[in-house]
mmCIF file of C-alpha atoms and ligand atoms in Angstrom:
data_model
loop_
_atom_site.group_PDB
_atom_site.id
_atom_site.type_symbol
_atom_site.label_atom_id
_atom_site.label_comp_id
_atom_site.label_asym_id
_atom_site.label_seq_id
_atom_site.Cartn_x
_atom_site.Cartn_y
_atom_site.Cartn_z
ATOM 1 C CA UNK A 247 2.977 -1.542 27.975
ATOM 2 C CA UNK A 248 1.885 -5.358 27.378
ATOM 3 C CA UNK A 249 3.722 -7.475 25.478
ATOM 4 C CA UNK A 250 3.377 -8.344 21.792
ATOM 5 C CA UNK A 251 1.608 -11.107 20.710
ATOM 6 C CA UNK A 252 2.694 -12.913 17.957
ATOM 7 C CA UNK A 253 -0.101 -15.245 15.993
ATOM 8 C CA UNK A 254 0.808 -17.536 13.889
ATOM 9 C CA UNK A 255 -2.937 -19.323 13.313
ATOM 10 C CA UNK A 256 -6.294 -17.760 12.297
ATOM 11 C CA UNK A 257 -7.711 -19.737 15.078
ATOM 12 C CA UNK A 258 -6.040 -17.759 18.244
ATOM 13 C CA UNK A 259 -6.345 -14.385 15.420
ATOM 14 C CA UNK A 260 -10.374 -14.856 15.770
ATOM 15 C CA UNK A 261 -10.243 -15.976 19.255
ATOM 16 C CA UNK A 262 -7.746 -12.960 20.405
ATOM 17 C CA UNK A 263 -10.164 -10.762 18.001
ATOM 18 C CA UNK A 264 -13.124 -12.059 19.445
ATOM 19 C CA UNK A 265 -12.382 -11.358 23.014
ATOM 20 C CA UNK A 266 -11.260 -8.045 22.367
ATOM 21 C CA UNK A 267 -14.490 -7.280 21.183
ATOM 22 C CA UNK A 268 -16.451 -8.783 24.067
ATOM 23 C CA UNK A 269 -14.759 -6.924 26.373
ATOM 24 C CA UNK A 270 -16.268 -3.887 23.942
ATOM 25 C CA UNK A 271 -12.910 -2.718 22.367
ATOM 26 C CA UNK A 272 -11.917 -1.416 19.037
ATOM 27 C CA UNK A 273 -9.786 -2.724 16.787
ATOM 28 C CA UNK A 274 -7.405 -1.109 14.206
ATOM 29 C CA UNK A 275 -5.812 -3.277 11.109
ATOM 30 C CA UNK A 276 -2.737 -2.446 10.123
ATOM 31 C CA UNK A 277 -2.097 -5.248 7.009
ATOM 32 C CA UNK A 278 1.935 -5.921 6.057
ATOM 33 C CA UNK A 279 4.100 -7.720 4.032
ATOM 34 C CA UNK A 280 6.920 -7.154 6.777
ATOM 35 C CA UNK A 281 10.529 -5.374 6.210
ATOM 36 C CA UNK A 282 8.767 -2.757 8.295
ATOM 37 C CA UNK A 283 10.470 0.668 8.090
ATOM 38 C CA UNK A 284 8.748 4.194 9.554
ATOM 39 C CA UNK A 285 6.405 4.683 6.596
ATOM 40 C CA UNK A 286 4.779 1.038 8.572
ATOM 41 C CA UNK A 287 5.187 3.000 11.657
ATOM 42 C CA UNK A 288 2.788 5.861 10.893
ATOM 43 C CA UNK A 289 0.477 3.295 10.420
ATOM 44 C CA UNK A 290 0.831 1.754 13.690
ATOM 45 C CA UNK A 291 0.790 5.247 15.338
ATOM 46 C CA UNK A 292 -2.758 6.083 13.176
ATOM 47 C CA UNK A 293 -4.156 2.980 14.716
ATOM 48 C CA UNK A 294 -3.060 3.288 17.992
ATOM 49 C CA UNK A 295 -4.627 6.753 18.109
ATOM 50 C CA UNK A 296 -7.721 5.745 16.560
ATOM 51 C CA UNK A 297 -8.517 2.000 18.464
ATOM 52 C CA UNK A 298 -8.291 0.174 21.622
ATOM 53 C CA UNK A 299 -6.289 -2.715 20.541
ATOM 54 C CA UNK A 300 -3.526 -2.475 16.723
ATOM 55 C CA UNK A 301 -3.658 -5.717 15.185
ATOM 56 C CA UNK A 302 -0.629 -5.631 12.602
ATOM 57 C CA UNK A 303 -0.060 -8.667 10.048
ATOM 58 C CA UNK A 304 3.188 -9.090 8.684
ATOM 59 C CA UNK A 305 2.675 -12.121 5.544
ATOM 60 C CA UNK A 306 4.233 -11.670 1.869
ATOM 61 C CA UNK A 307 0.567 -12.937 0.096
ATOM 62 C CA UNK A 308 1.849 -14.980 -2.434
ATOM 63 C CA UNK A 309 -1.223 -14.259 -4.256
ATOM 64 C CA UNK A 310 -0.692 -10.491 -5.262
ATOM 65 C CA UNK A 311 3.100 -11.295 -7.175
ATOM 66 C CA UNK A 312 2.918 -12.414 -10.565
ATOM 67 C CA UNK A 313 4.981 -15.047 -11.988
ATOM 68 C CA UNK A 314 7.900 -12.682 -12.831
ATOM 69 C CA UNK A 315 8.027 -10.665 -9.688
ATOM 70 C CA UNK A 316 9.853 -10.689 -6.600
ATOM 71 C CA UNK A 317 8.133 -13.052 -3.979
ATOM 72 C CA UNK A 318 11.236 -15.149 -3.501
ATOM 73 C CA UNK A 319 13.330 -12.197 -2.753
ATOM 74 C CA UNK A 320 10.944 -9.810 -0.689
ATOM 75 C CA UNK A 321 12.625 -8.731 2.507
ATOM 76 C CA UNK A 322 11.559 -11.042 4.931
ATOM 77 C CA UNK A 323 13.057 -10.904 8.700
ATOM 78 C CA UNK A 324 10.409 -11.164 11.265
ATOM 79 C CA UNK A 325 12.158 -10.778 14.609
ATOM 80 C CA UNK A 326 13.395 -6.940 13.761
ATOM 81 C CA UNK A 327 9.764 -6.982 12.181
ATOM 82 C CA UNK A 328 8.359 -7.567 16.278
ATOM 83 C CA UNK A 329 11.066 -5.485 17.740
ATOM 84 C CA UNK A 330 9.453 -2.118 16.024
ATOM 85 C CA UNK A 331 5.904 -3.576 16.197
ATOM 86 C CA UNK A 332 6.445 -3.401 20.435
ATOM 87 C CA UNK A 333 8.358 -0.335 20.752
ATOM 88 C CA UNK A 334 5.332 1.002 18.935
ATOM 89 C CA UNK A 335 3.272 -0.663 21.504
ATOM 90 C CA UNK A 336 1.334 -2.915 18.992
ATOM 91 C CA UNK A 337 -0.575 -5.200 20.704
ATOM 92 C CA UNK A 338 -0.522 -8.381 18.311
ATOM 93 C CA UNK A 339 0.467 -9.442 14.954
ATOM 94 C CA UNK A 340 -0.467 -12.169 12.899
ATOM 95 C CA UNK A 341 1.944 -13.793 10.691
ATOM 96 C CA UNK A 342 0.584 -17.075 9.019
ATOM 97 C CA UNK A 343 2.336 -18.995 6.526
ATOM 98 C CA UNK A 344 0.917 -19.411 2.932
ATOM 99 C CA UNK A 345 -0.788 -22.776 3.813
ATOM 100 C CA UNK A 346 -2.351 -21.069 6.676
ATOM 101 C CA UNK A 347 -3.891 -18.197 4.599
ATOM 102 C CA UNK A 348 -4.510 -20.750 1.161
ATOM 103 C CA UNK A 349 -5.118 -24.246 2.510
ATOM 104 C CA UNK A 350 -5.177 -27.036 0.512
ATOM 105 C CA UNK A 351 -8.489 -27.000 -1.542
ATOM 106 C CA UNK A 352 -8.261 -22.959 -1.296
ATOM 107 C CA UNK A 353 -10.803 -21.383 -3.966
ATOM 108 C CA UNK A 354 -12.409 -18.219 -3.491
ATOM 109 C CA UNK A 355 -11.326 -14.346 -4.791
ATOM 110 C CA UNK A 356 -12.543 -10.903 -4.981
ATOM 111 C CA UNK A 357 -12.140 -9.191 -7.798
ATOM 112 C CA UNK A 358 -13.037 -5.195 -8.244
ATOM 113 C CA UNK A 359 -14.532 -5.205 -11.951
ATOM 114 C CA UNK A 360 -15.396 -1.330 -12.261
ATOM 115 C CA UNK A 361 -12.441 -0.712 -14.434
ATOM 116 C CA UNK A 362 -10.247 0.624 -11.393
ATOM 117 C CA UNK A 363 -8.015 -2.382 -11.822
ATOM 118 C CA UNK A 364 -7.558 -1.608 -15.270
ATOM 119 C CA UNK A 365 -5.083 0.842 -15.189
ATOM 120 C CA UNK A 366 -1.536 2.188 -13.573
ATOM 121 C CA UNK A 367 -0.419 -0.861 -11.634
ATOM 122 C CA UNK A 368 -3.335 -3.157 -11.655
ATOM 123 C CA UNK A 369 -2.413 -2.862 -16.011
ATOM 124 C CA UNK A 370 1.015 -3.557 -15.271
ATOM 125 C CA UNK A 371 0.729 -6.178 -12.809
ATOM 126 C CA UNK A 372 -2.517 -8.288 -13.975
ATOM 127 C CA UNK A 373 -3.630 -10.183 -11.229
ATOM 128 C CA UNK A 374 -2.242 -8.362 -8.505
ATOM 129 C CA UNK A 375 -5.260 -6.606 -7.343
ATOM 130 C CA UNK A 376 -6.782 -9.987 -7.106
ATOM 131 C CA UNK A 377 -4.456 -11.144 -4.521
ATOM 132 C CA UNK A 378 -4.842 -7.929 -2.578
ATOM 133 C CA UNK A 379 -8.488 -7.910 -2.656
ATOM 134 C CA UNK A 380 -8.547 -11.311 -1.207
ATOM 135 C CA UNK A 381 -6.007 -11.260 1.266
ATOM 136 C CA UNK A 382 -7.045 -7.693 2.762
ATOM 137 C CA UNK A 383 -10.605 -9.567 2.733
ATOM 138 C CA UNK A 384 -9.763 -12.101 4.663
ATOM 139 C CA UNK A 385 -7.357 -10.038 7.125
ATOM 140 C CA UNK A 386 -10.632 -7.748 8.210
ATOM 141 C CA UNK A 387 -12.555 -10.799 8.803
ATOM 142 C CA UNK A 388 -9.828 -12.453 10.583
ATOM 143 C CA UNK A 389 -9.156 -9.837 12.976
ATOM 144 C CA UNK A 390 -13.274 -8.409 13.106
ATOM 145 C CA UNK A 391 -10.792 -5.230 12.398
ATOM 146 C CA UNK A 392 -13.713 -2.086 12.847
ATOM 147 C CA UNK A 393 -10.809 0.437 10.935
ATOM 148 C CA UNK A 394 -7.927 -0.961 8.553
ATOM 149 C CA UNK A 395 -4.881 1.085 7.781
ATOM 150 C CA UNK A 396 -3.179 2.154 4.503
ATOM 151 C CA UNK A 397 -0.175 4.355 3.246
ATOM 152 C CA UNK A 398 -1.166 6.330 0.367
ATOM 153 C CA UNK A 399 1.888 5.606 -1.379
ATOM 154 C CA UNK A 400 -0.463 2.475 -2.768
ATOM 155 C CA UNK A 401 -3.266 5.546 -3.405
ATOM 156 C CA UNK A 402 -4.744 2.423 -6.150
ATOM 157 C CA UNK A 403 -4.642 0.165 -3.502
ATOM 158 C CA UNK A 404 -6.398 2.041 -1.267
ATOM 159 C CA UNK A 405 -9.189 3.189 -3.254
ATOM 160 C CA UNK A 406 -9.209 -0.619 -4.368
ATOM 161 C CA UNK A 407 -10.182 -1.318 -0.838
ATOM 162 C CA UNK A 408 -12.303 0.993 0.107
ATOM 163 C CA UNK A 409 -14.114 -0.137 -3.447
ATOM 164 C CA UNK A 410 -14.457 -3.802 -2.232
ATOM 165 C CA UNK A 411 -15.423 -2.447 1.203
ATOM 166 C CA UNK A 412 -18.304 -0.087 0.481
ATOM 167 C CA UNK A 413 -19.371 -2.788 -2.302
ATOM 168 C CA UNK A 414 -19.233 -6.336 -0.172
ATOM 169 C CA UNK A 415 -21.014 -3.991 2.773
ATOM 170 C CA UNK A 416 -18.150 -4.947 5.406
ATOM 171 C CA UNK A 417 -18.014 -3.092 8.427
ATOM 172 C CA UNK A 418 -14.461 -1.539 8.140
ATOM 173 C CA UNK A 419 -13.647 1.639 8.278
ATOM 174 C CA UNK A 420 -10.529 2.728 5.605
ATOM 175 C CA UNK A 421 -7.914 5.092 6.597
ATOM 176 C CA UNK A 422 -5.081 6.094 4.684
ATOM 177 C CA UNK A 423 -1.822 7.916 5.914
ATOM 178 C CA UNK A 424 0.115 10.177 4.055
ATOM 179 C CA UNK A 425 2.987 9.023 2.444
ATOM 180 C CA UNK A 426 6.178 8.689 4.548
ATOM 181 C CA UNK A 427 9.793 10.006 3.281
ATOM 182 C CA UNK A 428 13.158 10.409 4.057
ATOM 183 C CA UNK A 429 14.709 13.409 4.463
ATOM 184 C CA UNK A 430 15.792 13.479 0.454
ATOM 185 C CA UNK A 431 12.220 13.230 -0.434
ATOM 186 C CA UNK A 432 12.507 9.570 -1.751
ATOM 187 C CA UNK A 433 9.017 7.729 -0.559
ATOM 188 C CA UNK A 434 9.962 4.922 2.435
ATOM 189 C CA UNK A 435 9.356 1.333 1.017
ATOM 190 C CA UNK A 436 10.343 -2.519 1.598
ATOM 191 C CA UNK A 437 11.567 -2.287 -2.293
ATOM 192 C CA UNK A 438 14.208 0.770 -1.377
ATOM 193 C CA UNK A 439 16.439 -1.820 -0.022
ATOM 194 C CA UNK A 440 17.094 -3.458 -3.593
ATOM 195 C CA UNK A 441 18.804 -0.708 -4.422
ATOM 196 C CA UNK A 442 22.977 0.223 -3.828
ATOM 197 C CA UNK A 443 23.541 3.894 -2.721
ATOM 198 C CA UNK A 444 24.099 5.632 -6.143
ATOM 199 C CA UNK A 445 20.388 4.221 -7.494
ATOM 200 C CA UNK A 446 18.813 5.481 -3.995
ATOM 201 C CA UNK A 447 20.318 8.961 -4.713
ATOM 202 C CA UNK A 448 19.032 8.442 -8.053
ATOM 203 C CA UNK A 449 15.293 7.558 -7.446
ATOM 204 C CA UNK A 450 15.216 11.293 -5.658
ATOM 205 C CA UNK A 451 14.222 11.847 -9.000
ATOM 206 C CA UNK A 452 10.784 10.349 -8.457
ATOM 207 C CA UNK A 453 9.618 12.727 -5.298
ATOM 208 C CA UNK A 454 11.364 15.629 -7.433
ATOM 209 C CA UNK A 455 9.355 15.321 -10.473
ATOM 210 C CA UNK A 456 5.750 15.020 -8.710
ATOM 211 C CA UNK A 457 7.046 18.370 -6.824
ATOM 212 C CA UNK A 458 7.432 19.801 -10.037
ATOM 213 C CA UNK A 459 3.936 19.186 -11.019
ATOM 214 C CA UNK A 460 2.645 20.277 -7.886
ATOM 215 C CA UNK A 461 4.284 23.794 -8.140
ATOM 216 C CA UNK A 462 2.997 24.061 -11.613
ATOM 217 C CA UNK A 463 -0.625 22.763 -10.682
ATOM 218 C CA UNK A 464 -0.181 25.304 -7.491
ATOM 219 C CA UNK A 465 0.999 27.738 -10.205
ATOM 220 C CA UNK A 466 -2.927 27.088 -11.891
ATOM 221 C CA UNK A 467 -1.866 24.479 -14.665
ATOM 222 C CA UNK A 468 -4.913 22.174 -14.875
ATOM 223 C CA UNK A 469 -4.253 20.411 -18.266
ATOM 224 C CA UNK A 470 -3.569 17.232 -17.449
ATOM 225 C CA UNK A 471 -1.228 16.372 -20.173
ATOM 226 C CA UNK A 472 0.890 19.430 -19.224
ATOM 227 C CA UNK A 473 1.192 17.949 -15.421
ATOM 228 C CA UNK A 474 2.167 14.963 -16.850
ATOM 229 C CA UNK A 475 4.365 16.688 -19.656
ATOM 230 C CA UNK A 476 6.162 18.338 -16.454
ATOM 231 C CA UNK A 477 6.131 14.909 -14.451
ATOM 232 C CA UNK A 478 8.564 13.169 -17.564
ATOM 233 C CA UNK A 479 10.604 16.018 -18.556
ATOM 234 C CA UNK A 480 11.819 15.910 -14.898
ATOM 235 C CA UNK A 481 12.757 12.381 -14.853
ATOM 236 C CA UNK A 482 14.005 12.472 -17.944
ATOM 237 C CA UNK A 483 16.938 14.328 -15.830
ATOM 238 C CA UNK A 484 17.780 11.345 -14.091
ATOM 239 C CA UNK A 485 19.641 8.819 -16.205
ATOM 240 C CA UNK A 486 18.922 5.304 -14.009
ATOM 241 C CA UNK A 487 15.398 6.557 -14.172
ATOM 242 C CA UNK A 488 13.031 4.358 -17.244
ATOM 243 C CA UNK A 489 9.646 5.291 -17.023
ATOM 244 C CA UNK A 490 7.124 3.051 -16.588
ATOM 245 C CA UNK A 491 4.206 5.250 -16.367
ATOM 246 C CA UNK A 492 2.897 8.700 -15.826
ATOM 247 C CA UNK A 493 -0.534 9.027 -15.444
ATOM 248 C CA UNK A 494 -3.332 11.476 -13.851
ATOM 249 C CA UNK A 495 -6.456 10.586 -13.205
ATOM 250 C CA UNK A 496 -9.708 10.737 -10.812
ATOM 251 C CA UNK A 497 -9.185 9.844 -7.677
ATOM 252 C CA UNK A 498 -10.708 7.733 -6.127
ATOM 253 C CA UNK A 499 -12.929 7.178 -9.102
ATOM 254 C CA UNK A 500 -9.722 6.669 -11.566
ATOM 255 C CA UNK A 501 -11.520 7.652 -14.314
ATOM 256 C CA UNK A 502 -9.708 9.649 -17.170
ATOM 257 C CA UNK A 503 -9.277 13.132 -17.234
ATOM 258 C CA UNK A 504 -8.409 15.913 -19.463
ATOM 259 C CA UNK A 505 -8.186 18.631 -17.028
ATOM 260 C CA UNK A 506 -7.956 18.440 -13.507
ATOM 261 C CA UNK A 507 -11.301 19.893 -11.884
ATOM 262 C CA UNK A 508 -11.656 17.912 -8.896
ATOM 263 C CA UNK A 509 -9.585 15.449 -6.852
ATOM 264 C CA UNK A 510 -6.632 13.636 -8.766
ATOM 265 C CA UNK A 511 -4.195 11.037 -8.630
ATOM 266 C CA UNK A 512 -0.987 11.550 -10.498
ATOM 267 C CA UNK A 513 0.856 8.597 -10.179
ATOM 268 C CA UNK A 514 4.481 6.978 -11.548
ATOM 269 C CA UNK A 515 5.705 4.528 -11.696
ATOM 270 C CA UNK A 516 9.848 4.260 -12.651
ATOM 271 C CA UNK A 517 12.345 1.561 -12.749
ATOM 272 C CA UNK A 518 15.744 2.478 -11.402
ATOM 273 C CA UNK A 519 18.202 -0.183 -12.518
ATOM 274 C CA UNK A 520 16.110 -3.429 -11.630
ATOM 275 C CA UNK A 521 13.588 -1.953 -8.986
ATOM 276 C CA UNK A 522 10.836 -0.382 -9.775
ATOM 277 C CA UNK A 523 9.390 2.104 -7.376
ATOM 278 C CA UNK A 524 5.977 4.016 -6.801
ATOM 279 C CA UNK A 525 4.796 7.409 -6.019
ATOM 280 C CA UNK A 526 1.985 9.704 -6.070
ATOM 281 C CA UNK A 527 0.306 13.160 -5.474
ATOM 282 C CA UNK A 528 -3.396 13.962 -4.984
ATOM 283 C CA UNK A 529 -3.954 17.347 -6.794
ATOM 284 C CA UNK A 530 -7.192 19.002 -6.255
ATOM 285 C CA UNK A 531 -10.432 19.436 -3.980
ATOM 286 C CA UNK A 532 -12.915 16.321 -3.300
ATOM 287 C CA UNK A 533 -15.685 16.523 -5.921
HETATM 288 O O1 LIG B 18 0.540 -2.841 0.805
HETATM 289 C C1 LIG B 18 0.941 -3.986 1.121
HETATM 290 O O2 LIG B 18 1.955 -4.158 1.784
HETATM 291 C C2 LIG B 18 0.127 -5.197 0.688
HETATM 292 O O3 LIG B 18 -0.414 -5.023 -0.574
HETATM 293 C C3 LIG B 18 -0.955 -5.606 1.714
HETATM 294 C C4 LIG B 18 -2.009 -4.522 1.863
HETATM 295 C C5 LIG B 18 -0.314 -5.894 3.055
HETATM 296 C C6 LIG B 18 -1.671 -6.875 1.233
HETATM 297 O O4 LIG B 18 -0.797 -7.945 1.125
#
């Protein structure tokens, strides 16, 4: 197994990218914001299966956090970040600083304007989408990535992507992974680690109330405002639990939906104590 190599320019990322290439190899994205736990890992082990040469990135894009969110404290600890990346056999990752990425003088965005952003967290978290858009832009064109890799725990993020993809004509393909979980259900993410022992027991809650709309959509209920009726009344069990939303839509279209007739997203969002966590279940057959 070769070593890792760890970029910390965009200059050696294009020129490590670029002679990949020549030498006629493929090359699988896998974009971070580091803390890497096994839900990262099923990324890495996608893109290893699918290209020649995993490119992971590991940078906390100060662009996608709004003013009241947690930049300063996201997890950040980059050497135990590099120790999974190799045992996974990644071959590089990039990990500029913010000047690197946003240099002085810094001025141009992408932003998805087909409503998609409207709602669940790009309504919540204005802006954000913004700063994913651009840095998962610039990431594919840094690393001339041919196939990019996404958990569907961020199911709005991916179809976000793929969105910006199909519409700017780049020449990625997007893959998403199922969502990861620990044994108790509860999805794997950077954010778990805000939380003490009794609120991680709590935010089972989350996994438990989507399985509870499954079994009733499995059951044949179609009415979306039952499935979401279900979703609630489950984590209304959990005291620690507030809701922030509970919606069902489209997916990847997220358009609304009264009843669910062909693939869906239903999607939370819940605080427990300060952190606020996602989660998600596609219902349904492609349209
Ligand atoms: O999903 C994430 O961790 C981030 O939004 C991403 C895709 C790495 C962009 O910063």
């Amino acid at each position: 197994m070769s070593e890792l190599k760890i970029f910390t320019t965009v200059a050696e990322t294009v020129a490590y990218a670029k002679e990949q290439k020549a030498a006629g190899r493929t090359i699988g994205l896998c974009p971070t914001m580091g803390a890497l736990h096994e839900g990262h890992m099923t990324l890495m082990r996608a893109a290893r299966s699918a290209c020649d040469v995993v490119i992971a990135s590991v940078f906390v894009n100060p662009v996608q956090f709004g003013p009241n969110e947690d930049y300063d404290k996201y997890p950040r600890q980059f050497d135990a970040d590099c120790e999974k990346l190799a045992a996974e056999g990644v071959d590089a990752v990039f990990h500029p600083s913010p000047e690197e990425m946003y240099p002085a003088g810094y001025g141009t965005y992408i932003t998805v304007e087909n409503g998609i952003t409207d709602v669940l967290c790009g309504a919540r978290r204005p802006g954000h989408f913004r700063g994913v858009a651009t840095v998962v832009t610039k990431l594919m064109n840094i690393t001339r990535a041919d196939k990019a890799f996404f958990g569907q725990k961020d199911a709005q993020q991916v179809a976000v992507v793929r969105r910006f993809v199909a519409d700017l004509n780049l020449p990625v393909e997007v893959c998403m992974v199922p969502i990861c979980r620990e044994a108790s259900g509860l999805a794997r993410s950077s954010r778990n680690s805000y939380m003490s022992a009794e609120e991680k027991q709590a935010a089972v809650v989350l996994s438990r109330s989507l399985k509870a709309a499954k079994a009733a959509y499995e059951a044949g209920e179609r009415d979306a405002e039952a499935l979401k009726r279900i979703t609630r009344e489950e984590l209304a069990t959990e005291p620690l639990a507030k809701v922030d939303y509970v919606d069902l839509y489209t997916y990847p279209a997220l358009q609304e939906t009264t009843t669910v007739t062909e693939q869906s997203l239903l999607a939370i969002a819940v605080f427990i104590g300060k952190t606020r966590l996602i989660d998600n279940i596609i219902l349904g057959e492609q349209a």
